[in-house]
PDB file of C-alpha atoms in Angstrom:
ATOM      1  CA  UNK F   1      99.426 114.276  92.112  1.00 56.00           C
ATOM      2  CA  UNK F   2     100.435 110.622  92.348  1.00 63.00           C
ATOM      3  CA  UNK F   3     103.866 109.664  90.993  1.00 91.00           C
ATOM      4  CA  UNK F   4     102.493 106.441  89.462  1.00 95.00           C
ATOM      5  CA  UNK F   5      98.924 106.575  88.156  1.00 96.00           C
ATOM      6  CA  UNK F   6      96.894 103.547  87.158  1.00 97.00           C
ATOM      7  CA  UNK F   7      93.603 103.600  85.313  1.00 97.00           C
ATOM      8  CA  UNK F   8      90.990 102.368  85.819  1.00 97.00           C
ATOM      9  CA  UNK F   9      90.918 101.847  89.568  1.00 96.00           C
ATOM     10  CA  UNK F  10      88.288  99.121  89.282  1.00 97.00           C
ATOM     11  CA  UNK F  11      86.890  97.250  86.295  1.00 96.00           C
ATOM     12  CA  UNK F  12      84.283  94.564  85.881  1.00 97.00           C
ATOM     13  CA  UNK F  13      84.067  92.857  82.522  1.00 95.00           C
ATOM     14  CA  UNK F  14      82.986  89.658  80.823  1.00 96.00           C
ATOM     15  CA  UNK F  15      84.883  86.625  79.644  1.00 97.00           C
ATOM     16  CA  UNK F  16      86.358  87.054  76.174  1.00 96.00           C
ATOM     17  CA  UNK F  17      86.558  90.841  76.270  1.00 96.00           C
ATOM     18  CA  UNK F  18      89.755  92.730  75.511  1.00 96.00           C
ATOM     19  CA  UNK F  19      90.932  94.821  78.434  1.00 96.00           C
ATOM     20  CA  UNK F  20      93.647  97.439  78.677  1.00 97.00           C
ATOM     21  CA  UNK F  21      95.072  98.694  81.955  1.00 98.00           C
ATOM     22  CA  UNK F  22      97.097 101.860  81.784  1.00 97.00           C
ATOM     23  CA  UNK F  23      99.969 103.175  83.827  1.00 97.00           C
ATOM     24  CA  UNK F  24     101.747 106.501  83.697  1.00 97.00           C
ATOM     25  CA  UNK F  25     104.523 107.911  85.862  1.00 96.00           C
ATOM     26  CA  UNK F  26     106.024 111.280  86.614  1.00 94.00           C
ATOM     27  CA  UNK F  27     109.097 109.975  88.437  1.00 88.00           C
ATOM     28  CA  UNK F  28     111.274 109.800  85.324  1.00 89.00           C
ATOM     29  CA  UNK F  29     112.208 106.192  86.045  1.00 90.00           C
ATOM     30  CA  UNK F  30     113.468 104.036  83.205  1.00 90.00           C
ATOM     31  CA  UNK F  31     112.045 100.769  84.493  1.00 92.00           C
ATOM     32  CA  UNK F  32     108.373  99.892  84.617  1.00 94.00           C
ATOM     33  CA  UNK F  33     106.718  96.703  85.840  1.00 95.00           C
ATOM     34  CA  UNK F  34     103.328  95.020  85.867  1.00 97.00           C
ATOM     35  CA  UNK F  35     102.469  92.705  88.767  1.00 96.00           C
ATOM     36  CA  UNK F  36      99.485  90.625  89.638  1.00 96.00           C
ATOM     37  CA  UNK F  37      98.358  90.061  93.242  1.00 95.00           C
ATOM     38  CA  UNK F  38      96.236  87.106  94.284  1.00 92.00           C
ATOM     39  CA  UNK F  39      95.230  86.354  97.873  1.00 83.00           C
ATOM     40  CA  UNK F  40      97.857  84.277  99.666  1.00 77.00           C
ATOM     41  CA  UNK F  41     100.355  84.489  96.807  1.00 79.00           C
ATOM     42  CA  UNK F  42     102.008  87.861  97.179  1.00 85.00           C
ATOM     43  CA  UNK F  43     102.833  89.666  93.927  1.00 92.00           C
ATOM     44  CA  UNK F  44     103.945  87.976  90.741  1.00 93.00           C
ATOM     45  CA  UNK F  45     105.668  89.687  87.842  1.00 93.00           C
ATOM     46  CA  UNK F  46     103.856  89.713  84.498  1.00 96.00           C
ATOM     47  CA  UNK F  47     106.075  91.915  82.298  1.00 96.00           C
ATOM     48  CA  UNK F  48     108.752  94.517  82.733  1.00 94.00           C
ATOM     49  CA  UNK F  49     110.429  97.115  80.560  1.00 94.00           C
ATOM     50  CA  UNK F  50     113.726  98.953  80.847  1.00 90.00           C
ATOM     51  CA  UNK F  51     112.975 101.442  78.089  1.00 89.00           C
ATOM     52  CA  UNK F  52     110.662 101.961  75.133  1.00 90.00           C
ATOM     53  CA  UNK F  53     112.453  99.356  73.029  1.00 89.00           C
ATOM     54  CA  UNK F  54     112.925  96.782  75.777  1.00 92.00           C
ATOM     55  CA  UNK F  55     110.108  94.466  76.859  1.00 95.00           C
ATOM     56  CA  UNK F  56     110.651  91.347  78.962  1.00 93.00           C
ATOM     57  CA  UNK F  57     108.400  88.550  80.107  1.00 94.00           C
ATOM     58  CA  UNK F  58     108.014  87.887  83.770  1.00 92.00           C
ATOM     59  CA  UNK F  59     106.936  84.833  85.694  1.00 89.00           C
ATOM     60  CA  UNK F  60     103.325  84.754  84.451  1.00 94.00           C
ATOM     61  CA  UNK F  61     103.156  86.456  81.031  1.00 96.00           C
ATOM     62  CA  UNK F  62     100.833  83.967  79.296  1.00 95.00           C
ATOM     63  CA  UNK F  63      97.535  85.587  78.355  1.00 95.00           C
ATOM     64  CA  UNK F  64      98.922  89.122  78.709  1.00 97.00           C
ATOM     65  CA  UNK F  65     100.688  91.615  76.456  1.00 97.00           C
ATOM     66  CA  UNK F  66     102.218  95.025  77.114  1.00 97.00           C
ATOM     67  CA  UNK F  67     103.135  98.188  75.299  1.00 96.00           C
ATOM     68  CA  UNK F  68     105.661 100.830  76.362  1.00 96.00           C
ATOM     69  CA  UNK F  69     104.321 103.820  74.450  1.00 90.00           C
ATOM     70  CA  UNK F  70     106.756 106.278  76.001  1.00 93.00           C
ATOM     71  CA  UNK F  71     109.168 106.347  78.892  1.00 92.00           C
ATOM     72  CA  UNK F  72     106.321 107.431  81.131  1.00 95.00           C
ATOM     73  CA  UNK F  73     103.614 105.050  79.889  1.00 96.00           C
ATOM     74  CA  UNK F  74     103.294 101.292  80.134  1.00 97.00           C
ATOM     75  CA  UNK F  75     100.012  99.519  79.392  1.00 98.00           C
ATOM     76  CA  UNK F  76      98.924  95.952  80.071  1.00 98.00           C
ATOM     77  CA  UNK F  77      96.416  94.163  77.836  1.00 97.00           C
ATOM     78  CA  UNK F  78      94.354  91.055  78.275  1.00 96.00           C
ATOM     79  CA  UNK F  79      93.469  90.049  74.715  1.00 91.00           C
ATOM     80  CA  UNK F  80      90.648  87.716  75.702  1.00 95.00           C
ATOM     81  CA  UNK F  81      89.920  87.902  79.400  1.00 95.00           C
ATOM     82  CA  UNK F  82      89.168  84.756  81.385  1.00 96.00           C
ATOM     83  CA  UNK F  83      87.835  84.452  84.966  1.00 96.00           C
ATOM     84  CA  UNK F  84      91.133  83.244  86.468  1.00 95.00           C
ATOM     85  CA  UNK F  85      92.666  86.587  85.487  1.00 97.00           C
ATOM     86  CA  UNK F  86      90.513  88.183  88.155  1.00 97.00           C
ATOM     87  CA  UNK F  87      93.054  89.842  90.451  1.00 97.00           C
ATOM     88  CA  UNK F  88      94.550  93.078  91.703  1.00 97.00           C
ATOM     89  CA  UNK F  89      97.061  94.475  89.203  1.00 98.00           C
ATOM     90  CA  UNK F  90      99.893  96.805  90.112  1.00 97.00           C
ATOM     91  CA  UNK F  91     102.154  98.953  88.014  1.00 97.00           C
ATOM     92  CA  UNK F  92     105.507  99.915  89.489  1.00 95.00           C
ATOM     93  CA  UNK F  93     108.496 101.992  88.442  1.00 93.00           C
ATOM     94  CA  UNK F  94     112.130 101.727  89.405  1.00 89.00           C
ATOM     95  CA  UNK F  95     115.573 103.112  88.735  1.00 81.00           C
ATOM     96  CA  UNK F  96     118.893 101.409  89.426  1.00 74.00           C
ATOM     97  CA  UNK F  97     118.973  99.857  92.849  1.00 75.00           C
ATOM     98  CA  UNK F  98     116.296 102.119  94.281  1.00 77.00           C
ATOM     99  CA  UNK F  99     113.049 100.650  95.634  1.00 79.00           C
ATOM    100  CA  UNK F 100     110.165 100.281  93.271  1.00 86.00           C
ATOM    101  CA  UNK F 101     107.269 102.723  93.553  1.00 91.00           C
ATOM    102  CA  UNK F 102     103.775 101.431  93.062  1.00 94.00           C
ATOM    103  CA  UNK F 103     100.519 102.758  91.696  1.00 95.00           C
ATOM    104  CA  UNK F 104      97.304 102.296  93.659  1.00 95.00           C
ATOM    105  CA  UNK F 105      96.369  99.167  91.759  1.00 96.00           C
ATOM    106  CA  UNK F 106      93.537  98.152  89.432  1.00 97.00           C
ATOM    107  CA  UNK F 107      91.040  95.646  90.759  1.00 96.00           C
ATOM    108  CA  UNK F 108      89.875  93.595  87.775  1.00 97.00           C
ATOM    109  CA  UNK F 109      86.910  91.226  87.944  1.00 96.00           C
ATOM    110  CA  UNK F 110      86.104  88.966  85.009  1.00 97.00           C
ATOM    111  CA  UNK F 111      82.707  87.357  85.032  1.00 95.00           C
TER     112      UNK F 111
ATOM    113  CA  UNK J   1     114.465  78.571  92.795  1.00 64.00           C
ATOM    114  CA  UNK J   2     114.423  81.987  94.345  1.00 70.00           C
ATOM    115  CA  UNK J   3     111.850  82.127  97.115  1.00 89.00           C
ATOM    116  CA  UNK J   4     110.712  84.253 100.012  1.00 93.00           C
ATOM    117  CA  UNK J   5     108.913  82.646 102.938  1.00 95.00           C
ATOM    118  CA  UNK J   6     106.783  84.469 105.460  1.00 96.00           C
ATOM    119  CA  UNK J   7     105.794  81.777 107.919  1.00 95.00           C
ATOM    120  CA  UNK J   8     103.184  83.819 109.814  1.00 96.00           C
ATOM    121  CA  UNK J   9      99.989  84.297 107.776  1.00 95.00           C
ATOM    122  CA  UNK J  10      98.582  86.467 110.576  1.00 97.00           C
ATOM    123  CA  UNK J  11      99.921  88.191 113.678  1.00 97.00           C
ATOM    124  CA  UNK J  12      98.221  90.286 116.332  1.00 97.00           C
ATOM    125  CA  UNK J  13      99.664  92.724 118.841  1.00 97.00           C
ATOM    126  CA  UNK J  14      98.342  95.033 121.514  1.00 97.00           C
ATOM    127  CA  UNK J  15      98.562  98.712 120.708  1.00 97.00           C
ATOM    128  CA  UNK J  16     101.823 100.268 121.985  1.00 97.00           C
ATOM    129  CA  UNK J  17     103.579  96.911 122.180  1.00 97.00           C
ATOM    130  CA  UNK J  18     106.288  95.443 119.953  1.00 98.00           C
ATOM    131  CA  UNK J  19     105.826  92.818 117.269  1.00 98.00           C
ATOM    132  CA  UNK J  20     108.261  90.988 115.004  1.00 98.00           C
ATOM    133  CA  UNK J  21     107.364  89.657 111.570  1.00 98.00           C
ATOM    134  CA  UNK J  22     109.508  86.861 110.150  1.00 98.00           C
ATOM    135  CA  UNK J  23     110.938  86.467 106.663  1.00 98.00           C
ATOM    136  CA  UNK J  24     113.406  84.013 105.201  1.00 97.00           C
ATOM    137  CA  UNK J  25     114.654  83.926 101.641  1.00 95.00           C
ATOM    138  CA  UNK J  26     116.677  81.687  99.417  1.00 92.00           C
ATOM    139  CA  UNK J  27     119.302  82.978  97.028  1.00 87.00           C
ATOM    140  CA  UNK J  28     122.808  81.982  96.055  1.00 85.00           C
ATOM    141  CA  UNK J  29     123.770  85.567  95.246  1.00 83.00           C
ATOM    142  CA  UNK J  30     125.808  87.715  97.591  1.00 82.00           C
ATOM    143  CA  UNK J  31     124.656  91.121  96.370  1.00 85.00           C
ATOM    144  CA  UNK J  32     120.952  91.823  96.745  1.00 90.00           C
ATOM    145  CA  UNK J  33     118.456  94.153  98.358  1.00 92.00           C
ATOM    146  CA  UNK J  34     115.740  93.336 100.854  1.00 94.00           C
ATOM    147  CA  UNK J  35     112.519  95.211 101.429  1.00 95.00           C
ATOM    148  CA  UNK J  36     109.475  95.309 103.618  1.00 97.00           C
ATOM    149  CA  UNK J  37     106.339  96.751 102.027  1.00 96.00           C
ATOM    150  CA  UNK J  38     103.085  97.566 103.798  1.00 96.00           C
ATOM    151  CA  UNK J  39      99.680  97.209 102.175  1.00 95.00           C
ATOM    152  CA  UNK J  40      96.843  98.797 104.211  1.00 95.00           C
ATOM    153  CA  UNK J  41      93.177  98.192 103.387  1.00 91.00           C
ATOM    154  CA  UNK J  42      93.420 101.079 100.908  1.00 91.00           C
ATOM    155  CA  UNK J  43      95.554  98.547  98.911  1.00 91.00           C
ATOM    156  CA  UNK J  44      98.451 100.918  98.273  1.00 91.00           C
ATOM    157  CA  UNK J  45     101.873  99.264  98.350  1.00 93.00           C
ATOM    158  CA  UNK J  46     104.063 101.363 100.623  1.00 93.00           C
ATOM    159  CA  UNK J  47     107.783 100.894 101.217  1.00 94.00           C
ATOM    160  CA  UNK J  48     108.521 100.483 104.917  1.00 96.00           C
ATOM    161  CA  UNK J  49     112.239  99.762 105.003  1.00 96.00           C
ATOM    162  CA  UNK J  50     115.129  98.698 102.783  1.00 94.00           C
ATOM    163  CA  UNK J  51     118.355  96.804 103.514  1.00 94.00           C
ATOM    164  CA  UNK J  52     121.382  96.360 101.286  1.00 92.00           C
ATOM    165  CA  UNK J  53     122.840  92.879 101.744  1.00 91.00           C
ATOM    166  CA  UNK J  54     126.409  94.196 101.747  1.00 90.00           C
ATOM    167  CA  UNK J  55     125.694  96.342 104.808  1.00 89.00           C
ATOM    168  CA  UNK J  56     126.060  94.643 108.156  1.00 86.00           C
ATOM    169  CA  UNK J  57     124.243  97.378 110.042  1.00 92.00           C
ATOM    170  CA  UNK J  58     120.526  96.768 110.419  1.00 95.00           C
ATOM    171  CA  UNK J  59     118.305  99.386 108.793  1.00 94.00           C
ATOM    172  CA  UNK J  60     115.950 101.466 110.916  1.00 94.00           C
ATOM    173  CA  UNK J  61     113.137 103.879 110.043  1.00 93.00           C
ATOM    174  CA  UNK J  62     111.607 105.471 113.123  1.00 95.00           C
ATOM    175  CA  UNK J  63     109.576 102.700 114.837  1.00 97.00           C
ATOM    176  CA  UNK J  64     110.536 100.119 112.229  1.00 97.00           C
ATOM    177  CA  UNK J  65     113.756  98.160 112.315  1.00 97.00           C
ATOM    178  CA  UNK J  66     115.069  94.951 110.823  1.00 97.00           C
ATOM    179  CA  UNK J  67     117.152  92.066 112.071  1.00 97.00           C
ATOM    180  CA  UNK J  68     119.190  91.016 109.053  1.00 96.00           C
ATOM    181  CA  UNK J  69     121.021  87.712 109.428  1.00 95.00           C
ATOM    182  CA  UNK J  70     122.771  87.147 106.099  1.00 93.00           C
ATOM    183  CA  UNK J  71     124.189  83.707 106.841  1.00 92.00           C
ATOM    184  CA  UNK J  72     120.790  82.479 107.990  1.00 94.00           C
ATOM    185  CA  UNK J  73     119.050  84.298 105.107  1.00 94.00           C
ATOM    186  CA  UNK J  74     116.672  85.868 107.566  1.00 96.00           C
ATOM    187  CA  UNK J  75     115.181  89.372 107.432  1.00 97.00           C
ATOM    188  CA  UNK J  76     112.676  90.056 110.201  1.00 98.00           C
ATOM    189  CA  UNK J  77     110.793  93.311 110.759  1.00 98.00           C
ATOM    190  CA  UNK J  78     110.308  94.725 114.241  1.00 98.00           C
ATOM    191  CA  UNK J  79     107.592  97.299 114.836  1.00 98.00           C
ATOM    192  CA  UNK J  80     107.917  99.129 118.133  1.00 97.00           C
ATOM    193  CA  UNK J  81     105.134 101.045 119.893  1.00 97.00           C
ATOM    194  CA  UNK J  82     102.524  99.568 117.545  1.00 97.00           C
ATOM    195  CA  UNK J  83      99.815 101.955 116.395  1.00 97.00           C
ATOM    196  CA  UNK J  84      96.364 101.334 114.975  1.00 97.00           C
ATOM    197  CA  UNK J  85      97.573 102.697 111.654  1.00 96.00           C
ATOM    198  CA  UNK J  86     100.119  99.888 111.430  1.00 97.00           C
ATOM    199  CA  UNK J  87      97.349  97.381 110.737  1.00 97.00           C
ATOM    200  CA  UNK J  88      98.016  96.056 107.235  1.00 97.00           C
ATOM    201  CA  UNK J  89      99.445  93.239 105.165  1.00 96.00           C
ATOM    202  CA  UNK J  90     103.229  93.226 105.309  1.00 97.00           C
ATOM    203  CA  UNK J  91     105.245  91.794 102.466  1.00 96.00           C
ATOM    204  CA  UNK J  92     108.901  90.840 102.450  1.00 97.00           C
ATOM    205  CA  UNK J  93     110.703  90.998  99.095  1.00 94.00           C
ATOM    206  CA  UNK J  94     114.167  91.011  97.589  1.00 91.00           C
ATOM    207  CA  UNK J  95     115.809  91.975  94.320  1.00 89.00           C
ATOM    208  CA  UNK J  96     119.140  91.225  92.685  1.00 83.00           C
ATOM    209  CA  UNK J  97     121.174  92.667  89.835  1.00 75.00           C
ATOM    210  CA  UNK J  98     121.310  89.256  88.149  1.00 70.00           C
ATOM    211  CA  UNK J  99     117.528  89.215  87.831  1.00 73.00           C
ATOM    212  CA  UNK J 100     117.368  92.823  86.614  1.00 73.00           C
ATOM    213  CA  UNK J 101     116.163  93.931  90.036  1.00 76.00           C
ATOM    214  CA  UNK J 102     112.884  92.079  89.744  1.00 83.00           C
ATOM    215  CA  UNK J 103     111.192  91.856  93.115  1.00 88.00           C
ATOM    216  CA  UNK J 104     110.615  88.363  94.488  1.00 90.00           C
ATOM    217  CA  UNK J 105     107.796  88.465  97.031  1.00 93.00           C
ATOM    218  CA  UNK J 106     106.636  86.538 100.049  1.00 94.00           C
ATOM    219  CA  UNK J 107     102.950  85.723 100.531  1.00 93.00           C
ATOM    220  CA  UNK J 108     102.505  88.331 103.234  1.00 95.00           C
ATOM    221  CA  UNK J 109     101.616  88.561 106.925  1.00 97.00           C
ATOM    222  CA  UNK J 110      98.413  90.189 108.082  1.00 96.00           C
ATOM    223  CA  UNK J 111      99.072  92.355 111.133  1.00 98.00           C
ATOM    224  CA  UNK J 112      96.181  93.078 113.475  1.00 98.00           C
ATOM    225  CA  UNK J 113      96.492  95.788 116.116  1.00 97.00           C
ATOM    226  CA  UNK J 114      94.308  95.345 119.187  1.00 96.00           C
ATOM    227  CA  UNK J 115      93.242  98.628 120.846  1.00 93.00           C
TER     228      UNK J 115
END
């Protein structure tokens, strides 16, 4: 089983819809991250969390919200999706100075 | 601003030969960590190699090695004996304690392996 699981793997939706992307981990890491990947731009940080009570904005948090339901679960929501939020979204986990581990990504298309 | 620059959008190499991917970064910190991640067409993000800035010795992982030049803020990746399975996007990134270990990413280099 994957250490970091993202659902769904792919999603197509319409402008204005509310979308939730989910992430769960079995690595026991305290830190969890949501990134967005656009062609030619690498990855950009949306939100990150160090524990259930700690949520922090990243570089591009506008239009997104998150919830850390448990140490192992971190979800990303788009309250009212717009086409320029079409991207590949990654969840990652980390602990201390160790490298982050990534899920397989969710490809989101907003029409 | 903290930045990572990968100046080669695309590189190609003949199978079994050696290729070097370039990365430069900009930070005023002295304690940080550098990474190379690989993203194959399957889109997984896979850690290739990691370097602690306080270590002078260059990291190696089998066919992958880095040339870390701290003063020049350069962190290149050398792939020896290139294999078809090495074809992927390669991303350079770094993290620092002062930024809560957030990863700062380059835009990536697409590596093509010619059979």
